[in-house]
mmCIF file of C-alpha atoms in Angstrom:
data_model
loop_
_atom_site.group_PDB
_atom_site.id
_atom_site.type_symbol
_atom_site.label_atom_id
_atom_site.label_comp_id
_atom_site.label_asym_id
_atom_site.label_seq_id
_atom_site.Cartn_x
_atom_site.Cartn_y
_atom_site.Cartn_z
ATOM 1 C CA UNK A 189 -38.520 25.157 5.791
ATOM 2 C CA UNK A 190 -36.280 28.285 5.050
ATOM 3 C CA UNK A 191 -33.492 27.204 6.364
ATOM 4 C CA UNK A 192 -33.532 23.637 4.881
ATOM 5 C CA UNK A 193 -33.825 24.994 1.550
ATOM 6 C CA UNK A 194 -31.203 27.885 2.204
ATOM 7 C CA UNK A 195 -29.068 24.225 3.048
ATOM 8 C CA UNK A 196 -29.877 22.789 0.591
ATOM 9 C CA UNK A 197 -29.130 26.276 -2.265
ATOM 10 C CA UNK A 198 -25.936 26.343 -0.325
ATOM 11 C CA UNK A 199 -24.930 22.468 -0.751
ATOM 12 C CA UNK A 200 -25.732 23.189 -4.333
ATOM 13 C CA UNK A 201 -23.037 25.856 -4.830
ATOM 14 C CA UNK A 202 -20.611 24.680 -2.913
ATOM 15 C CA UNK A 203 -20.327 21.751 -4.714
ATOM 16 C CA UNK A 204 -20.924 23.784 -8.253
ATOM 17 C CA UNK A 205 -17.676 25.985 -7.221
ATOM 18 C CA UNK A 206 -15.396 22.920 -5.831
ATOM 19 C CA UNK A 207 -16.181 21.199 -8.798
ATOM 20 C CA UNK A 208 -14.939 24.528 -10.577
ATOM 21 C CA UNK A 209 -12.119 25.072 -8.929
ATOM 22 C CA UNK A 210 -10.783 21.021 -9.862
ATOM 23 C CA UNK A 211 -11.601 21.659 -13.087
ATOM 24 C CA UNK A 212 -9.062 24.507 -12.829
ATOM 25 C CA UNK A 213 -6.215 22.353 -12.042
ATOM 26 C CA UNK A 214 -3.809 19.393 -12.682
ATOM 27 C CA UNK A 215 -5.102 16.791 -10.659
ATOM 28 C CA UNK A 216 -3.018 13.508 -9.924
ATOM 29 C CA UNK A 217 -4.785 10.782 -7.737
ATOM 30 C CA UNK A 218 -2.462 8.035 -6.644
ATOM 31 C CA UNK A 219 -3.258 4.760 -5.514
ATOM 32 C CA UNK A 220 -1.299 2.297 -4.149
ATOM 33 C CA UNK A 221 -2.690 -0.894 -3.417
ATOM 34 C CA UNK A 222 -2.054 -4.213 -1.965
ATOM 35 C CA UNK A 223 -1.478 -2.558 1.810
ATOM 36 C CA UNK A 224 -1.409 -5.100 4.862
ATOM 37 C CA UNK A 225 -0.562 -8.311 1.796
ATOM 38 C CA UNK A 226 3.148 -8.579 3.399
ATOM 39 C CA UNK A 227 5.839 -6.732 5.546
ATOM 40 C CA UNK A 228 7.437 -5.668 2.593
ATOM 41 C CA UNK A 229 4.326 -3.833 1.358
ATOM 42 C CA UNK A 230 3.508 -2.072 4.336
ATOM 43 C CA UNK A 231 7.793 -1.422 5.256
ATOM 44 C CA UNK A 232 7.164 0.571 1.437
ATOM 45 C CA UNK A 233 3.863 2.370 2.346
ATOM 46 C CA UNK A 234 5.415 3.785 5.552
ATOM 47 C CA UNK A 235 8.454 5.451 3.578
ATOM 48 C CA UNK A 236 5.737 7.247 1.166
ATOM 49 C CA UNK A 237 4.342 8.394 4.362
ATOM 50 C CA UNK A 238 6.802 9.473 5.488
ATOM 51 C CA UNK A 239 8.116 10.993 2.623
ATOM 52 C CA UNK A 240 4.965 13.461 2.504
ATOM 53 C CA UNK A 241 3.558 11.766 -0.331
ATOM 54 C CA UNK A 242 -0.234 12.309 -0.634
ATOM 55 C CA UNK A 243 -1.803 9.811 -1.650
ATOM 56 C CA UNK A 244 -4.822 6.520 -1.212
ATOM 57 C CA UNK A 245 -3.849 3.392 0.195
ATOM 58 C CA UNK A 246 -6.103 0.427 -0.450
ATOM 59 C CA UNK A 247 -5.612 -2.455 2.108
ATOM 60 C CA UNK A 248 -6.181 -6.335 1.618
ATOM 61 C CA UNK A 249 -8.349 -7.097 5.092
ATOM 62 C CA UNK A 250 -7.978 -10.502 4.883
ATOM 63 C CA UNK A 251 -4.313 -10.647 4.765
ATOM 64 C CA UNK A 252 -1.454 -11.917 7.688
ATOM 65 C CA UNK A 253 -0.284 -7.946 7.907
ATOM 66 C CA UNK A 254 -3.243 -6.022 8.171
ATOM 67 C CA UNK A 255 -2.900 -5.291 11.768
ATOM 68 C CA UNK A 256 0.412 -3.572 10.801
ATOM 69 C CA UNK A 257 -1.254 -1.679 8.476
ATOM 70 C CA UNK A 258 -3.142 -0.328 10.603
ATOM 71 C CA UNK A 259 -0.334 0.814 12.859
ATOM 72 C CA UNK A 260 1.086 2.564 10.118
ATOM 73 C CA UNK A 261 -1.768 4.055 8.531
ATOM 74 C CA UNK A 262 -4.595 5.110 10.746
ATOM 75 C CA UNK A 263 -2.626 8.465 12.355
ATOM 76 C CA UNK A 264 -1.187 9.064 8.410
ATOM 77 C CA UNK A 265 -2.869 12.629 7.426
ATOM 78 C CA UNK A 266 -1.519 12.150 3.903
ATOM 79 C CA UNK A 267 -3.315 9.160 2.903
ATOM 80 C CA UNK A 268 -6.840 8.368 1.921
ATOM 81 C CA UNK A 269 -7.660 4.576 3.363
ATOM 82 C CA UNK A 270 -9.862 2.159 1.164
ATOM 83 C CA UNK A 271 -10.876 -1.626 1.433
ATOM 84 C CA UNK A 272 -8.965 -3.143 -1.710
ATOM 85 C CA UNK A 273 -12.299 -5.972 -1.424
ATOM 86 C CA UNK A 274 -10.573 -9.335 -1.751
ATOM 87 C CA UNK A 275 -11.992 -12.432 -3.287
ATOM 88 C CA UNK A 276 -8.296 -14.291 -4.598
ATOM 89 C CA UNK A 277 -5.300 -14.960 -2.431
ATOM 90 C CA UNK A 278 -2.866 -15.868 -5.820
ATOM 91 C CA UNK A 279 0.339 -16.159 -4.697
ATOM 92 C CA UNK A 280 2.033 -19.350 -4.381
ATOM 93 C CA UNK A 281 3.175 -20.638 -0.488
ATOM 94 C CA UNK A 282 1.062 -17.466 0.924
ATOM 95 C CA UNK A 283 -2.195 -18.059 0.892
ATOM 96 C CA UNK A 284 -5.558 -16.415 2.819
ATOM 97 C CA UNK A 285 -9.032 -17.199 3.380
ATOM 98 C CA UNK A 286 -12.164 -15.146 3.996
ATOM 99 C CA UNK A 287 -12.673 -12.844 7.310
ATOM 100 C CA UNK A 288 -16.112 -14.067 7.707
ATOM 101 C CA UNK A 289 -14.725 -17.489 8.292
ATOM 102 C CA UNK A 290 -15.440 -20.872 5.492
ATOM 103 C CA UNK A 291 -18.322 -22.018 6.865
ATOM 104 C CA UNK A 292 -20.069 -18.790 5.862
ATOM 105 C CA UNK A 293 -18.581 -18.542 2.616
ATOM 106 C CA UNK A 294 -17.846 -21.892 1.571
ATOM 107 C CA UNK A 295 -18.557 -21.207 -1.888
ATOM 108 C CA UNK A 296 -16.126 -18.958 -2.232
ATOM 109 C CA UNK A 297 -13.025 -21.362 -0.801
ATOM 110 C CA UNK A 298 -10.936 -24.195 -2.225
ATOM 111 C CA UNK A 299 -10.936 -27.543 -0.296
ATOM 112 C CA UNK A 300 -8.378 -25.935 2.252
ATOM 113 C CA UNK A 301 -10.606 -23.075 2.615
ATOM 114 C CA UNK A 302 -8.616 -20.720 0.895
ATOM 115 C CA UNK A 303 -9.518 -18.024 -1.732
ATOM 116 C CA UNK A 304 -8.655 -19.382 -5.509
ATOM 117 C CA UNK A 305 -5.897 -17.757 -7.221
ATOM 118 C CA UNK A 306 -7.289 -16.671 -10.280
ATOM 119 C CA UNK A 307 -10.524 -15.384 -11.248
ATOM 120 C CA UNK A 308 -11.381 -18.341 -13.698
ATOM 121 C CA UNK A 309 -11.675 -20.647 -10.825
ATOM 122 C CA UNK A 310 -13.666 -18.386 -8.401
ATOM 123 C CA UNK A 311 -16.522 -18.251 -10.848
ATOM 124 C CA UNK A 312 -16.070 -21.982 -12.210
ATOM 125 C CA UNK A 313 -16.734 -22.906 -8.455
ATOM 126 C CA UNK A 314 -20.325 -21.081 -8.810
ATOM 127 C CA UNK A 315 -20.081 -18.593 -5.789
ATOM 128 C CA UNK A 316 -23.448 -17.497 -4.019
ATOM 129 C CA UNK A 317 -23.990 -13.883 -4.181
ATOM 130 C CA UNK A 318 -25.586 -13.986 -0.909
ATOM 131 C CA UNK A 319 -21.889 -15.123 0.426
ATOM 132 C CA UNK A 320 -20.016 -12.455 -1.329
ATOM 133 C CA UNK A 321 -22.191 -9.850 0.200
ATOM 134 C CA UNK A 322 -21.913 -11.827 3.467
ATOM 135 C CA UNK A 323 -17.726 -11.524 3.016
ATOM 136 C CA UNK A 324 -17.423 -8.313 1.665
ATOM 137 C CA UNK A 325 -19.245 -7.022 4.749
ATOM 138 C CA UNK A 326 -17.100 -8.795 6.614
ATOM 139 C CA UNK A 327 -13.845 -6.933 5.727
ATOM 140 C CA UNK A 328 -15.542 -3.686 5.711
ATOM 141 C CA UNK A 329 -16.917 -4.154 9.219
ATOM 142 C CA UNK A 330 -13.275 -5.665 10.369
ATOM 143 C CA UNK A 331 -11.670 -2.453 8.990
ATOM 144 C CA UNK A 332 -13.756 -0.003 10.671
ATOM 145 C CA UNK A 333 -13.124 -2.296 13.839
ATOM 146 C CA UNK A 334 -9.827 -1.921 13.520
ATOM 147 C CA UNK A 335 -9.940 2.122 13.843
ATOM 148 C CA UNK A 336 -9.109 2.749 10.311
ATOM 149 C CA UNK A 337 -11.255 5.707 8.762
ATOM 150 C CA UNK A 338 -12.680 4.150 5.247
ATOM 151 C CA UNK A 339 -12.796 7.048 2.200
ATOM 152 C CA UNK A 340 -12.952 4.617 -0.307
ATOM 153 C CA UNK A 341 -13.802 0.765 -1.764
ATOM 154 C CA UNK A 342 -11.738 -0.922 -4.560
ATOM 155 C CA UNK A 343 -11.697 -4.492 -5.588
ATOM 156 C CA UNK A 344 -8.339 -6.770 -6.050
ATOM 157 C CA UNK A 345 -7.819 -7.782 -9.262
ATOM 158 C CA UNK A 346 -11.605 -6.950 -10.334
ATOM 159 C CA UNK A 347 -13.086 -9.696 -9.392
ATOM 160 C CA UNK A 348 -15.675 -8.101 -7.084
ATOM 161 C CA UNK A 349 -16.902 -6.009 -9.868
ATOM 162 C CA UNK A 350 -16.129 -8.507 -12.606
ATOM 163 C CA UNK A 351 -20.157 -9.027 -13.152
ATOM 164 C CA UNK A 352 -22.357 -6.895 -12.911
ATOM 165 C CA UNK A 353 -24.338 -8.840 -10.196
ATOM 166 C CA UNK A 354 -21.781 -8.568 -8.057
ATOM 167 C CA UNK A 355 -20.977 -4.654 -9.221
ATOM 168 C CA UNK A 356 -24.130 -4.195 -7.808
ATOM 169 C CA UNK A 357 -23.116 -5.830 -4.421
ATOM 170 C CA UNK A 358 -20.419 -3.153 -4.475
ATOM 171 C CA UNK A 359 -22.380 -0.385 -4.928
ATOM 172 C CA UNK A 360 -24.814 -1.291 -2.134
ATOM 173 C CA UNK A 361 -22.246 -1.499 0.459
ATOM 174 C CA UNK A 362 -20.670 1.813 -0.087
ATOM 175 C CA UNK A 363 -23.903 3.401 -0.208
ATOM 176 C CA UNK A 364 -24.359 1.517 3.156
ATOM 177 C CA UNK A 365 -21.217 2.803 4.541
ATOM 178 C CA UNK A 366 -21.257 6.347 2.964
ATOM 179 C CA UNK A 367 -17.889 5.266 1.116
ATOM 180 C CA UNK A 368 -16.802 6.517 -2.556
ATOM 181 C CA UNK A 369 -16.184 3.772 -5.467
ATOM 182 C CA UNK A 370 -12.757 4.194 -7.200
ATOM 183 C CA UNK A 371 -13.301 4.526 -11.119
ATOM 184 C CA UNK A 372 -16.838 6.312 -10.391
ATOM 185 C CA UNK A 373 -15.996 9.751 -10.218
ATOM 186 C CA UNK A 374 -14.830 9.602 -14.213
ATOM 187 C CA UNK A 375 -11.285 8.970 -13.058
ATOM 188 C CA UNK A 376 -8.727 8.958 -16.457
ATOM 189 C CA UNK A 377 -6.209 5.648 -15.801
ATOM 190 C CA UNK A 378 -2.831 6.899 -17.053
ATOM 191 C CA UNK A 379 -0.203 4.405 -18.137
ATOM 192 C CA UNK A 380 0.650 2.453 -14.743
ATOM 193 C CA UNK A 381 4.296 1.585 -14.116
ATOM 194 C CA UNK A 382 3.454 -2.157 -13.786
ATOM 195 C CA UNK A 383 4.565 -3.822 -16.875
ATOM 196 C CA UNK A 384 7.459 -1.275 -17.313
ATOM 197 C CA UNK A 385 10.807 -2.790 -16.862
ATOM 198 C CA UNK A 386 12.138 -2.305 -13.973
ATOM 199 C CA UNK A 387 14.970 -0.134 -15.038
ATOM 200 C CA UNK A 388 12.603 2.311 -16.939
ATOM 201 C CA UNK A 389 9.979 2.698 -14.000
ATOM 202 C CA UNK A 390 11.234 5.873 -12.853
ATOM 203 C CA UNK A 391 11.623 7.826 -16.440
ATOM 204 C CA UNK A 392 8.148 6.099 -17.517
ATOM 205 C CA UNK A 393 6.632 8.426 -14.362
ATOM 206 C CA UNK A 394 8.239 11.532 -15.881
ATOM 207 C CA UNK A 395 6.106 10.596 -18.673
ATOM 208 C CA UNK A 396 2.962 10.225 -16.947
ATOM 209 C CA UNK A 397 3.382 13.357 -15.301
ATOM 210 C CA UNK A 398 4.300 15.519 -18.805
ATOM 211 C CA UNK A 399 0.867 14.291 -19.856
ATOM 212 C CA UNK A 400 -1.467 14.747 -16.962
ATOM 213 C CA UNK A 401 -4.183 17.638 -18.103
ATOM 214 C CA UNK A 402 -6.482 19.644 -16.528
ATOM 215 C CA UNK A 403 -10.631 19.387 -16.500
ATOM 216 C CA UNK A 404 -10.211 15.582 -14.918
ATOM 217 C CA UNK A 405 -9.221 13.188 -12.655
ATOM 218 C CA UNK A 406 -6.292 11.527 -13.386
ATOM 219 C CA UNK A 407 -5.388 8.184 -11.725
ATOM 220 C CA UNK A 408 -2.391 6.355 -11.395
ATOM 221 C CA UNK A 409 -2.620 2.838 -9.591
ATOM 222 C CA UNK A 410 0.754 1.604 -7.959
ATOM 223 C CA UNK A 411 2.133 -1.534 -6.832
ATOM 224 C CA UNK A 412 4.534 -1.098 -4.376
ATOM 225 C CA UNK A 413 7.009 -2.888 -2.103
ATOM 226 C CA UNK A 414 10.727 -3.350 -0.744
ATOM 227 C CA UNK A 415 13.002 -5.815 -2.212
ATOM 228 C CA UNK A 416 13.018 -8.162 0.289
ATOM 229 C CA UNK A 417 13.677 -11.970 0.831
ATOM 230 C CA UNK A 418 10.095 -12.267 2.780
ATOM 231 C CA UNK A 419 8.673 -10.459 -1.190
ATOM 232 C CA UNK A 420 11.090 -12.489 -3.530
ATOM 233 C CA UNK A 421 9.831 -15.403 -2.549
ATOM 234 C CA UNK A 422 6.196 -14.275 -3.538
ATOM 235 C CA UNK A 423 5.263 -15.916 -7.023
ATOM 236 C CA UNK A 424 2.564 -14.545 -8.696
ATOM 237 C CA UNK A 425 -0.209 -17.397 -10.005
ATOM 238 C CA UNK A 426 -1.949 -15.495 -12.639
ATOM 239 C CA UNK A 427 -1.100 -15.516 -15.975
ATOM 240 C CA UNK A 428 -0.359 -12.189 -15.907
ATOM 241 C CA UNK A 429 2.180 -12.012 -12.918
ATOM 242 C CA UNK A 430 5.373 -10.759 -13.596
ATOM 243 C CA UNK A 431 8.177 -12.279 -12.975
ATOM 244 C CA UNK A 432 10.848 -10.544 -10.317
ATOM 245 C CA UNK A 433 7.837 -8.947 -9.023
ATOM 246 C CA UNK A 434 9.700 -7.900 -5.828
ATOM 247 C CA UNK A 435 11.794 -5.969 -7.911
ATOM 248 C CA UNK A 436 9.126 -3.980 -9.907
ATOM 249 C CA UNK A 437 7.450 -3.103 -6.570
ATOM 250 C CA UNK A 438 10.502 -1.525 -4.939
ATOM 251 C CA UNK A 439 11.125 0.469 -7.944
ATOM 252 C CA UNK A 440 7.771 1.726 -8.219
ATOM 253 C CA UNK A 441 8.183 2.415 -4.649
ATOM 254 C CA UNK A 442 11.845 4.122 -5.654
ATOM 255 C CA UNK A 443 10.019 6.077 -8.604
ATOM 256 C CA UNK A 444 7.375 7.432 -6.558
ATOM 257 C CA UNK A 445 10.054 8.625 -3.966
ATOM 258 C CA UNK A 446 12.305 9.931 -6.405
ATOM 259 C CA UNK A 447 9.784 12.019 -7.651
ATOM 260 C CA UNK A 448 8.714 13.541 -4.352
ATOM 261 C CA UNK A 449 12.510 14.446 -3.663
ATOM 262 C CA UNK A 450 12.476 15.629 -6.637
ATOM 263 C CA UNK A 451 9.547 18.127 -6.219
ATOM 264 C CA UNK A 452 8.267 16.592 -9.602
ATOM 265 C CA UNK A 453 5.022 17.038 -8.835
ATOM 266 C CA UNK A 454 5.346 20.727 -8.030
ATOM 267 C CA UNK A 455 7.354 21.569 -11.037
ATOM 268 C CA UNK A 456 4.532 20.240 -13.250
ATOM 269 C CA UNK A 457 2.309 22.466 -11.016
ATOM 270 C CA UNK A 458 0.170 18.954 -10.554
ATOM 271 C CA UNK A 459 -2.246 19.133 -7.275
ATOM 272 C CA UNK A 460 -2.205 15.394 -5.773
ATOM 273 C CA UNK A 461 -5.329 14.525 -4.296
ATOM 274 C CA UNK A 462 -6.635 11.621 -2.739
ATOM 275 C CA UNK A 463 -10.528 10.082 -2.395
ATOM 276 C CA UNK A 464 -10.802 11.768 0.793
ATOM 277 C CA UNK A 465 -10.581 15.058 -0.834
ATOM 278 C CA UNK A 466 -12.799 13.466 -3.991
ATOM 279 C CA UNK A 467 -15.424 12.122 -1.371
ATOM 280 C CA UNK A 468 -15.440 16.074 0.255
ATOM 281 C CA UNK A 469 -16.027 17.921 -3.025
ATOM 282 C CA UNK A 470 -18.100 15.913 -4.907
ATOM 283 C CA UNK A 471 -21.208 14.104 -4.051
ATOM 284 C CA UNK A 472 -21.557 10.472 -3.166
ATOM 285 C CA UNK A 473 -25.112 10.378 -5.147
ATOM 286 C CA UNK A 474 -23.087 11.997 -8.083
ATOM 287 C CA UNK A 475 -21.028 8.765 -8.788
ATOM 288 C CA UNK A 476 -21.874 6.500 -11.728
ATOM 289 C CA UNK A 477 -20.873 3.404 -12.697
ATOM 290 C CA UNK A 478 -17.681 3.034 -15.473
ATOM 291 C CA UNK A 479 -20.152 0.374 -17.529
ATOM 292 C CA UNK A 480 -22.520 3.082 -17.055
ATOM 293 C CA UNK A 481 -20.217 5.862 -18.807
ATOM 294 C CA UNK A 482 -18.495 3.850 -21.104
ATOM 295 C CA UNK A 483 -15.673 4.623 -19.483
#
């Protein structure tokens, strides 16, 4: 009884001075998401590794290139791996279904048993909760499969967590699978380089990393890629796709780099972390919900 309780005390402070010694410190969390969607994408992720960049990479299970993700990423010390959950394949000529397979899901497929593009259309098709459970299981369970070492759980383009029934899906699987939630740990979005032109990408990240503060965790969510024929031909179905996107992903990609080279980061005395390091200092229990803190 003793000792459980001197483990527990101990638990207790250790987490009390980790959490202290964040709090201390400019701390950047980058994540980079989309991994395993193309060749391009994952060509990009393997220069920030090797680069030295630290930072999370959330990859699309479902996709044609996972299993070269995995190549790339599961013997990367730098990066922190998370499922990016996928329920919407939206680009145009490259399209993918679910991992469990449509006749598990089929309320969650078109007529060629394909995820819908947009959001709109995957709830205006009425999907069973039961079957996004069933699906989102499914790419968890192929990921640890494949060898990959899961830190984290995202969601493409929201729509896992777009209502809260389905929030609450979320939530029970990572508590299932011991895995942090990314926005639960009262993470501060700073200005993305996504809608920046593409010429200003790089100076916009100077920007960003003037303004990061202390006493929180700041996160900055990437879209990266190489300029490629296989990526320029990639045309984004939602409304709010940009155009050229193969050229704002390679100069996020060029941004990021340029910064490490740089030593950016370091002159800005910013500590980069990634959710492995916020799964190890704070507590899984601990994380709440952003519609829970308003954030």
């Amino acid at each position: 009884m003793k000792k459980l309780l001197y483990l527990l005390l101990f638990s207790v402070l250790t987490q009390s001075i980790n959490s202290q010694i964040y709090s201390d410190k400019k701390l950047l969390l980058i994540r980079c998401d989309d991994i395993g969607m193309s060749h391009s994408v994952n060509l990009a992720t393997k220069e920030l590794i090797d680069a030295g960049l630290k930072f999370s990479a959330s990859v699309m299970v479902p996709c044609g290139w996972f299993d070269e993700a995995v190549s790339i990423l599961k013997d990367a010390d730098n990066v922190s791996i998370g499922i990016h959950l996928t329920l919407n394949s939206e680009w145009k000529n490259y399209r993918w279904g679910p991992v469990a397979g449509v006749s598990k899901v089929p309320s969650l497929v078109d007529s060629l048993g394909y995820f819908f593009p947009p959001r709109a259309k995957f709830f205006a098709n009425n999907p069973s909760l039961d079957e996004v459970e069933i699906e989102l299981r499914a790419q968890i369970e192929k990921a640890i499969k494949s060898g990959l070492k899961i830190a984290y759980l995202d969601y493409h383009m929201g729509t896992a967590v777009d209502k809260p029934e389905m929030r609450k899906i979320v939530e029970k699987l990572a508590s299932e699978y011991k895995s942090a939630i990314s926005r639960y740990f009262g993470e501060d979005d700073v200005n993305s380089m996504y809608s920046i032109p593409i010429d200003s990408k790089y100076q916009h990240l100077i920007s960003v990393l003037d303004s990061i503060s202390t006493h929180k965790i700041n996160l900055l969510v990437c879209h990266i890629g190489k300029d490629t024929e296989e990526m320029s031909a990639l045309v984004d179905q939602n409304e709010f796709g940009l155009k050229e996107m193969s050229k704002h992903r390679n100069a996020e990609l060029l941004a990021l780099l340029k910064a490490v080279s740089a030593g950016e980061f370091e002159k800005r005395k910013i500590t980069l972390i990634n959710y492995k390091d916020v799964k190890n200092h704070y507590s899984l229990s601990k994380m709440k919900s952003p519609s829970e803190t308003g954030y």
